[in-house]
Amino acid sequence: MKRKRKELDWYEHCRAGEGICDWREIADKLNKGKQVTGIYLITLSENPDNILEMFSAVYLSQSVFRERCPKIVGVAKGKDGAIALVRQLVEESWHATGSCRVNEYLKSR
């Protein structure tokens, strides 16, 4: 019997990096278990010492990784795009709240 694939946890106001027209289209493909190359995901960190995490969407083909994937808050093209998006989120948080607590900033939006 085929095991049902866990649907990923997406932030309601997920951010799209430069060159991403519709993050929902990418989310739909990833939720269906399709591979999307060249895409990096930004997630909230489960480690209290970190702000955000970023990784290639290709890792989601590993069931263990997929099962433990934290809430996804951003989608970017390539590693450089992911770094730019992380920087943008941290700067927004800093300007809006005076802190780098991106998790709290995103929850308040």
mmCIF file with all atom_site columns, C-alpha atoms in Angstrom:
data_model
loop_
_atom_site.group_PDB
_atom_site.id
_atom_site.type_symbol
_atom_site.label_atom_id
_atom_site.label_alt_id
_atom_site.label_comp_id
_atom_site.label_asym_id
_atom_site.label_entity_id
_atom_site.label_seq_id
_atom_site.pdbx_PDB_ins_code
_atom_site.Cartn_x
_atom_site.Cartn_y
_atom_site.Cartn_z
_atom_site.occupancy
_atom_site.B_iso_or_equiv
_atom_site.pdbx_formal_charge
_atom_site.auth_seq_id
_atom_site.auth_comp_id
_atom_site.auth_asym_id
_atom_site.auth_atom_id
_atom_site.pdbx_PDB_model_num
ATOM 1   C CA . MET A 1 1   ? 0.000  0.000  0.000   1.00 0.00 ? 1   MET A CA 1
ATOM 2   C CA . LYS A 1 2   ? 1.325  3.410  -0.968  1.00 0.00 ? 2   LYS A CA 1
ATOM 3   C CA . ARG A 1 3   ? 1.903  5.806  1.904   1.00 0.00 ? 3   ARG A CA 1
ATOM 4   C CA . LYS A 1 4   ? 0.199  9.198  1.638   1.00 0.00 ? 4   LYS A CA 1
ATOM 5   C CA . ARG A 1 5   ? 2.729  11.980 1.069   1.00 0.00 ? 5   ARG A CA 1
ATOM 6   C CA . LYS A 1 6   ? 2.816  14.621 3.803   1.00 0.00 ? 6   LYS A CA 1
ATOM 7   C CA . GLU A 1 7   ? 1.761  18.014 2.524   1.00 0.00 ? 7   GLU A CA 1
ATOM 8   C CA . LEU A 1 8   ? 4.269  20.721 3.279   1.00 0.00 ? 8   LEU A CA 1
ATOM 9   C CA . ASP A 1 9   ? 3.520  23.564 5.703   1.00 0.00 ? 9   ASP A CA 1
ATOM 10  C CA . TRP A 1 10  ? 3.485  26.851 3.783   1.00 0.00 ? 10  TRP A CA 1
ATOM 11  C CA . TYR A 1 11  ? 3.366  30.327 5.332   1.00 0.00 ? 11  TYR A CA 1
ATOM 12  C CA . GLU A 1 12  ? 0.176  32.056 4.227   1.00 0.00 ? 12  GLU A CA 1
ATOM 13  C CA . HIS A 1 13  ? 2.138  35.073 2.969   1.00 0.00 ? 13  HIS A CA 1
ATOM 14  C CA . CYS A 1 14  ? 5.079  33.118 1.562   1.00 0.00 ? 14  CYS A CA 1
ATOM 15  C CA . ARG A 1 15  ? 7.676  35.312 -0.112  1.00 0.00 ? 15  ARG A CA 1
ATOM 16  C CA . ALA A 1 16  ? 8.862  34.836 -3.654  1.00 0.00 ? 16  ALA A CA 1
ATOM 17  C CA . GLY A 1 17  ? 12.390 35.787 -4.588  1.00 0.00 ? 17  GLY A CA 1
ATOM 18  C CA . GLU A 1 18  ? 13.354 37.611 -7.755  1.00 0.00 ? 18  GLU A CA 1
ATOM 19  C CA . GLY A 1 19  ? 12.339 35.702 -10.877 1.00 0.00 ? 19  GLY A CA 1
ATOM 20  C CA . ILE A 1 20  ? 9.618  33.654 -9.166  1.00 0.00 ? 20  ILE A CA 1
ATOM 21  C CA . CYS A 1 21  ? 6.270  34.568 -10.715 1.00 0.00 ? 21  CYS A CA 1
ATOM 22  C CA . ASP A 1 22  ? 3.970  32.385 -8.613  1.00 0.00 ? 22  ASP A CA 1
ATOM 23  C CA . TRP A 1 23  ? 5.238  30.567 -5.531  1.00 0.00 ? 23  TRP A CA 1
ATOM 24  C CA . ARG A 1 24  ? 1.899  28.692 -5.303  1.00 0.00 ? 24  ARG A CA 1
ATOM 25  C CA . GLU A 1 25  ? 2.660  26.907 -8.571  1.00 0.00 ? 25  GLU A CA 1
ATOM 26  C CA . ILE A 1 26  ? 5.961  25.690 -7.142  1.00 0.00 ? 26  ILE A CA 1
ATOM 27  C CA . ALA A 1 27  ? 4.249  24.785 -3.853  1.00 0.00 ? 27  ALA A CA 1
ATOM 28  C CA . ASP A 1 28  ? 1.678  22.720 -5.728  1.00 0.00 ? 28  ASP A CA 1
ATOM 29  C CA . LYS A 1 29  ? 4.389  20.756 -7.547  1.00 0.00 ? 29  LYS A CA 1
ATOM 30  C CA . LEU A 1 30  ? 6.346  20.155 -4.352  1.00 0.00 ? 30  LEU A CA 1
ATOM 31  C CA . ASN A 1 31  ? 3.210  19.113 -2.439  1.00 0.00 ? 31  ASN A CA 1
ATOM 32  C CA . LYS A 1 32  ? 2.548  16.521 -5.158  1.00 0.00 ? 32  LYS A CA 1
ATOM 33  C CA . GLY A 1 33  ? 6.065  15.151 -4.719  1.00 0.00 ? 33  GLY A CA 1
ATOM 34  C CA . LYS A 1 34  ? 7.442  16.445 -7.995  1.00 0.00 ? 34  LYS A CA 1
ATOM 35  C CA . GLN A 1 35  ? 11.061 17.564 -8.161  1.00 0.00 ? 35  GLN A CA 1
ATOM 36  C CA . VAL A 1 36  ? 11.707 21.208 -8.885  1.00 0.00 ? 36  VAL A CA 1
ATOM 37  C CA . THR A 1 37  ? 15.351 21.884 -9.668  1.00 0.00 ? 37  THR A CA 1
ATOM 38  C CA . GLY A 1 38  ? 17.064 25.209 -9.154  1.00 0.00 ? 38  GLY A CA 1
ATOM 39  C CA . ILE A 1 39  ? 14.673 26.238 -6.397  1.00 0.00 ? 39  ILE A CA 1
ATOM 40  C CA . TYR A 1 40  ? 15.669 26.960 -2.811  1.00 0.00 ? 40  TYR A CA 1
ATOM 41  C CA . LEU A 1 41  ? 13.251 27.117 0.096   1.00 0.00 ? 41  LEU A CA 1
ATOM 42  C CA . ILE A 1 42  ? 13.498 29.378 3.126   1.00 0.00 ? 42  ILE A CA 1
ATOM 43  C CA . THR A 1 43  ? 12.060 27.942 6.347   1.00 0.00 ? 43  THR A CA 1
ATOM 44  C CA . LEU A 1 44  ? 11.704 29.012 9.927   1.00 0.00 ? 44  LEU A CA 1
ATOM 45  C CA . SER A 1 45  ? 14.446 27.445 11.967  1.00 0.00 ? 45  SER A CA 1
ATOM 46  C CA . GLU A 1 46  ? 13.680 24.885 14.633  1.00 0.00 ? 46  GLU A CA 1
ATOM 47  C CA . ASN A 1 47  ? 17.063 25.676 16.172  1.00 0.00 ? 47  ASN A CA 1
ATOM 48  C CA . PRO A 1 48  ? 16.682 28.610 18.595  1.00 0.00 ? 48  PRO A CA 1
ATOM 49  C CA . ASP A 1 49  ? 20.220 29.756 17.731  1.00 0.00 ? 49  ASP A CA 1
ATOM 50  C CA . ASN A 1 50  ? 19.265 30.324 14.069  1.00 0.00 ? 50  ASN A CA 1
ATOM 51  C CA . ILE A 1 51  ? 16.825 32.728 12.451  1.00 0.00 ? 51  ILE A CA 1
ATOM 52  C CA . LEU A 1 52  ? 16.016 30.988 9.165   1.00 0.00 ? 52  LEU A CA 1
ATOM 53  C CA . GLU A 1 53  ? 17.197 27.960 7.188   1.00 0.00 ? 53  GLU A CA 1
ATOM 54  C CA . MET A 1 54  ? 17.582 27.582 3.433   1.00 0.00 ? 54  MET A CA 1
ATOM 55  C CA . PHE A 1 55  ? 17.989 24.463 1.330   1.00 0.00 ? 55  PHE A CA 1
ATOM 56  C CA . SER A 1 56  ? 17.502 23.108 -2.161  1.00 0.00 ? 56  SER A CA 1
ATOM 57  C CA . ALA A 1 57  ? 13.971 21.874 -2.860  1.00 0.00 ? 57  ALA A CA 1
ATOM 58  C CA . VAL A 1 58  ? 15.540 18.686 -4.250  1.00 0.00 ? 58  VAL A CA 1
ATOM 59  C CA . TYR A 1 59  ? 16.053 17.522 -0.649  1.00 0.00 ? 59  TYR A CA 1
ATOM 60  C CA . LEU A 1 60  ? 12.285 17.091 -0.309  1.00 0.00 ? 60  LEU A CA 1
ATOM 61  C CA . SER A 1 61  ? 12.538 13.895 -2.352  1.00 0.00 ? 61  SER A CA 1
ATOM 62  C CA . GLN A 1 62  ? 13.945 12.304 0.829   1.00 0.00 ? 62  GLN A CA 1
ATOM 63  C CA . SER A 1 63  ? 10.973 11.220 2.941   1.00 0.00 ? 63  SER A CA 1
ATOM 64  C CA . VAL A 1 64  ? 12.748 11.825 6.247   1.00 0.00 ? 64  VAL A CA 1
ATOM 65  C CA . PHE A 1 65  ? 13.657 15.360 5.224   1.00 0.00 ? 65  PHE A CA 1
ATOM 66  C CA . ARG A 1 66  ? 10.137 16.003 3.934   1.00 0.00 ? 66  ARG A CA 1
ATOM 67  C CA . GLU A 1 67  ? 8.525  14.753 7.171   1.00 0.00 ? 67  GLU A CA 1
ATOM 68  C CA . ARG A 1 68  ? 10.648 17.130 9.277   1.00 0.00 ? 68  ARG A CA 1
ATOM 69  C CA . CYS A 1 69  ? 10.462 20.191 7.009   1.00 0.00 ? 69  CYS A CA 1
ATOM 70  C CA . PRO A 1 70  ? 9.563  23.307 9.046   1.00 0.00 ? 70  PRO A CA 1
ATOM 71  C CA . LYS A 1 71  ? 7.133  25.973 7.837   1.00 0.00 ? 71  LYS A CA 1
ATOM 72  C CA . ILE A 1 72  ? 8.239  27.350 4.462   1.00 0.00 ? 72  ILE A CA 1
ATOM 73  C CA . VAL A 1 73  ? 8.273  31.156 4.342   1.00 0.00 ? 73  VAL A CA 1
ATOM 74  C CA . GLY A 1 74  ? 10.090 31.809 1.065   1.00 0.00 ? 74  GLY A CA 1
ATOM 75  C CA . VAL A 1 75  ? 10.864 30.429 -2.390  1.00 0.00 ? 75  VAL A CA 1
ATOM 76  C CA . ALA A 1 76  ? 13.867 31.573 -4.426  1.00 0.00 ? 76  ALA A CA 1
ATOM 77  C CA . LYS A 1 77  ? 15.767 30.760 -7.598  1.00 0.00 ? 77  LYS A CA 1
ATOM 78  C CA . GLY A 1 78  ? 19.194 29.400 -6.743  1.00 0.00 ? 78  GLY A CA 1
ATOM 79  C CA . LYS A 1 79  ? 21.391 29.828 -3.710  1.00 0.00 ? 79  LYS A CA 1
ATOM 80  C CA . ASP A 1 80  ? 22.148 33.493 -4.430  1.00 0.00 ? 80  ASP A CA 1
ATOM 81  C CA . GLY A 1 81  ? 18.434 34.232 -4.714  1.00 0.00 ? 81  GLY A CA 1
ATOM 82  C CA . ALA A 1 82  ? 17.824 32.471 -1.398  1.00 0.00 ? 82  ALA A CA 1
ATOM 83  C CA . ILE A 1 83  ? 20.540 34.497 0.323   1.00 0.00 ? 83  ILE A CA 1
ATOM 84  C CA . ALA A 1 84  ? 19.012 37.712 -1.042  1.00 0.00 ? 84  ALA A CA 1
ATOM 85  C CA . LEU A 1 85  ? 15.558 36.692 0.167   1.00 0.00 ? 85  LEU A CA 1
ATOM 86  C CA . VAL A 1 86  ? 16.841 35.813 3.653   1.00 0.00 ? 86  VAL A CA 1
ATOM 87  C CA . ARG A 1 87  ? 18.565 39.168 3.810   1.00 0.00 ? 87  ARG A CA 1
ATOM 88  C CA . GLN A 1 88  ? 15.364 40.926 2.725   1.00 0.00 ? 88  GLN A CA 1
ATOM 89  C CA . LEU A 1 89  ? 13.313 39.158 5.416   1.00 0.00 ? 89  LEU A CA 1
ATOM 90  C CA . VAL A 1 90  ? 15.828 39.993 8.156   1.00 0.00 ? 90  VAL A CA 1
ATOM 91  C CA . GLU A 1 91  ? 16.033 43.637 7.054   1.00 0.00 ? 91  GLU A CA 1
ATOM 92  C CA . GLU A 1 92  ? 12.223 43.927 6.960   1.00 0.00 ? 92  GLU A CA 1
ATOM 93  C CA . SER A 1 93  ? 12.004 42.487 10.444  1.00 0.00 ? 93  SER A CA 1
ATOM 94  C CA . TRP A 1 94  ? 14.683 44.873 11.689  1.00 0.00 ? 94  TRP A CA 1
ATOM 95  C CA . HIS A 1 95  ? 13.001 47.955 10.188  1.00 0.00 ? 95  HIS A CA 1
ATOM 96  C CA . ALA A 1 96  ? 9.525  46.956 11.386  1.00 0.00 ? 96  ALA A CA 1
ATOM 97  C CA . THR A 1 97  ? 10.346 45.737 14.893  1.00 0.00 ? 97  THR A CA 1
ATOM 98  C CA . GLY A 1 98  ? 13.895 46.795 15.721  1.00 0.00 ? 98  GLY A CA 1
ATOM 99  C CA . SER A 1 99  ? 14.919 43.154 16.071  1.00 0.00 ? 99  SER A CA 1
ATOM 100 C CA . CYS A 1 100 ? 15.942 40.202 13.935  1.00 0.00 ? 100 CYS A CA 1
ATOM 101 C CA . ARG A 1 101 ? 13.192 37.972 15.306  1.00 0.00 ? 101 ARG A CA 1
ATOM 102 C CA . VAL A 1 102 ? 11.855 37.091 11.864  1.00 0.00 ? 102 VAL A CA 1
ATOM 103 C CA . ASN A 1 103 ? 9.609  34.337 13.245  1.00 0.00 ? 103 ASN A CA 1
ATOM 104 C CA . GLU A 1 104 ? 7.740  36.800 15.478  1.00 0.00 ? 104 GLU A CA 1
ATOM 105 C CA . TYR A 1 105 ? 7.674  39.418 12.731  1.00 0.00 ? 105 TYR A CA 1
ATOM 106 C CA . LEU A 1 106 ? 6.087  37.028 10.228  1.00 0.00 ? 106 LEU A CA 1
ATOM 107 C CA . LYS A 1 107 ? 3.530  35.782 12.771  1.00 0.00 ? 107 LYS A CA 1
ATOM 108 C CA . SER A 1 108 ? 2.413  39.362 13.421  1.00 0.00 ? 108 SER A CA 1
ATOM 109 C CA . ARG A 1 109 ? 1.657  40.027 9.754   1.00 0.00 ? 109 ARG A CA 1
#
